[in-house]
Structures are given as structure tokens and as C-alpha cells.
């Protein structure tokens, strides 16, 4: 159980910190759209890519990352619910690419 927690808690805590902090920093509609459509997906993609490269592909991490977005609806509105699905898919794609990169790099050894 300890190994399981150690593998995931850093990635989950980092993403949760961005989920909480980023919308609080938005001052107007433009900065909110930039955050929701560019900043968070880019961070999420990179984080998922790094995770999969280090630990392999875990489909349930993408689900967890998507579900972690749901509390953000409290200070946004219910139209932000779709981002849970979008962020889950972005995480899934990032993990897939990280996993493939790891396979390709390790096959050359």
C-alpha cells in the first residue's frame, strides 16, 4: 500500500494544487479561458507524460485526475463539468505518449 501511495501522491497533489490555484488567479474572462483551455491542459499533459514515462501507463490515474476537477465546480459553475472529461482524456493521451516514448527508448537498449 505504501508503494502505491508513493507512486501517485506527488502527481495527484501537484495536479490538485494547479486545479485549486489556477482558477483563483483568474481576473477576467480572457485569463479564465486561457487557464482552462491552455494552461491546465498543458500542465496536465506534461505531468501525465512524465508519470507514464516513470511508472508506466495506468488508466485509472486519468480517471482520478478527471474526478479531481469536479470540486472546482463550487467556485466556477456547472458548465465547467465538461472539463473533467476533457482533462481525463488529455491525461490519457499524455500517458499514452509517455508510455510509447518509454517503450521506444527502452527498445533501443
CSV table of C-alpha atoms in Angstrom, one decimal:
chain,number,residue,atom,x,y,z
A,1,UNK,CA,0.0,0.0,0.0
A,2,UNK,CA,2.9,2.4,0.8
A,3,UNK,CA,4.4,1.9,-2.6
A,4,UNK,CA,1.0,2.6,-4.3
A,5,UNK,CA,0.6,5.8,-2.4
A,6,UNK,CA,4.2,6.9,-3.0
A,7,UNK,CA,3.7,6.4,-6.8
A,8,UNK,CA,0.7,8.5,-7.0
A,9,UNK,CA,0.5,11.1,-4.3
A,10,UNK,CA,3.1,13.5,-5.8
A,11,UNK,CA,1.4,13.6,-9.2
A,12,UNK,CA,-2.1,13.9,-7.7
A,13,UNK,CA,-1.1,16.6,-5.2
A,14,UNK,CA,0.6,18.7,-7.9
A,15,UNK,CA,-2.4,18.5,-10.2
A,16,UNK,CA,-4.8,19.2,-7.3
A,17,UNK,CA,-2.7,22.3,-6.5
A,18,UNK,CA,-3.0,23.6,-10.0
A,19,UNK,CA,-6.7,22.8,-10.1
A,20,UNK,CA,-7.3,24.9,-7.0
A,21,UNK,CA,-4.8,27.7,-7.6
A,22,UNK,CA,-5.3,28.4,-11.3
A,23,UNK,CA,-9.0,29.4,-11.3
A,24,UNK,CA,-8.4,31.6,-8.2
A,25,UNK,CA,-5.8,33.6,-10.1
A,26,UNK,CA,-8.2,34.4,-13.0
A,27,UNK,CA,-9.2,38.0,-13.0
A,28,UNK,CA,-11.4,38.2,-16.1
A,29,UNK,CA,-12.9,36.0,-18.8
A,30,UNK,CA,-9.9,36.1,-21.0
A,31,UNK,CA,-7.5,34.9,-18.3
A,32,UNK,CA,-10.0,32.2,-17.2
A,33,UNK,CA,-10.3,30.9,-20.8
A,34,UNK,CA,-6.5,30.8,-21.1
A,35,UNK,CA,-6.2,28.9,-17.9
A,36,UNK,CA,-8.9,26.4,-18.6
A,37,UNK,CA,-8.1,25.8,-22.3
A,38,UNK,CA,-4.3,26.2,-22.4
A,39,UNK,CA,-2.5,26.3,-19.1
A,40,UNK,CA,-4.2,23.5,-17.2
A,41,UNK,CA,-4.3,21.1,-20.2
A,42,UNK,CA,-0.6,21.7,-20.9
A,43,UNK,CA,0.4,21.1,-17.3
A,44,UNK,CA,-1.8,18.1,-17.2
A,45,UNK,CA,-0.4,16.7,-20.4
A,46,UNK,CA,3.2,17.1,-19.3
A,47,UNK,CA,2.5,15.7,-15.8
A,48,UNK,CA,0.8,12.6,-17.3
A,49,UNK,CA,3.6,12.1,-19.8
A,50,UNK,CA,6.2,12.2,-17.1
A,51,UNK,CA,4.2,9.9,-14.9
A,52,UNK,CA,3.8,7.3,-17.6
A,53,UNK,CA,7.4,7.5,-18.6
A,54,UNK,CA,8.5,6.8,-15.0
A,55,UNK,CA,5.7,4.4,-13.8
A,56,UNK,CA,4.0,3.0,-16.9
A,57,UNK,CA,0.5,3.5,-18.2
A,58,UNK,CA,-2.2,3.5,-15.5
A,59,UNK,CA,-5.7,4.2,-16.9
A,60,UNK,CA,-7.2,4.9,-13.5
A,61,UNK,CA,-4.8,7.8,-13.0
A,62,UNK,CA,-6.6,9.6,-15.8
A,63,UNK,CA,-10.0,8.9,-14.2
A,64,UNK,CA,-8.7,10.2,-10.8
A,65,UNK,CA,-7.3,13.4,-12.5
A,66,UNK,CA,-10.7,14.0,-14.2
A,67,UNK,CA,-12.6,13.4,-11.0
A,68,UNK,CA,-10.3,15.8,-9.1
A,69,UNK,CA,-11.7,18.6,-11.3
A,70,UNK,CA,-15.2,18.2,-10.0
A,71,UNK,CA,-14.8,20.2,-6.8
A,72,UNK,CA,-13.8,23.2,-8.9
A,73,UNK,CA,-17.4,23.5,-9.9
A,74,UNK,CA,-18.0,25.0,-6.5
A,75,UNK,CA,-16.3,28.3,-7.4
A,76,UNK,CA,-16.9,28.1,-11.1
A,77,UNK,CA,-20.2,26.9,-12.4
A,78,UNK,CA,-21.8,23.7,-13.7
A,79,UNK,CA,-20.7,24.4,-17.2
A,80,UNK,CA,-17.2,23.6,-16.1
A,81,UNK,CA,-18.2,20.0,-15.5
A,82,UNK,CA,-17.2,19.0,-19.1
A,83,UNK,CA,-13.6,19.9,-18.3
A,84,UNK,CA,-13.5,16.8,-16.0
A,85,UNK,CA,-13.9,14.7,-19.1
A,86,UNK,CA,-11.6,16.8,-21.3
A,87,UNK,CA,-8.8,16.7,-18.6
A,88,UNK,CA,-9.2,13.0,-18.2
A,89,UNK,CA,-8.8,12.5,-22.0
A,90,UNK,CA,-5.8,14.8,-22.1
A,91,UNK,CA,-4.2,12.8,-19.2
A,92,UNK,CA,-5.0,9.5,-21.0
A,93,UNK,CA,-3.3,10.8,-24.2
A,94,UNK,CA,-0.3,12.2,-22.2
A,95,UNK,CA,0.1,8.9,-20.5
A,96,UNK,CA,-0.2,7.0,-23.8
A,97,UNK,CA,2.5,9.1,-25.4
A,98,UNK,CA,4.8,8.8,-22.3
A,99,UNK,CA,4.3,5.1,-22.3
A,100,UNK,CA,5.1,4.8,-26.1
A,101,UNK,CA,8.2,7.0,-25.6
A,102,UNK,CA,9.4,4.8,-22.8
A,103,UNK,CA,8.8,1.7,-24.9
A,104,UNK,CA,10.7,3.2,-27.9
A,105,UNK,CA,13.6,4.4,-25.8
A,106,UNK,CA,13.9,1.1,-24.0
A,107,UNK,CA,13.7,-1.0,-27.1
A,108,UNK,CA,16.9,0.6,-28.4
A,109,UNK,CA,18.9,-0.6,-25.3
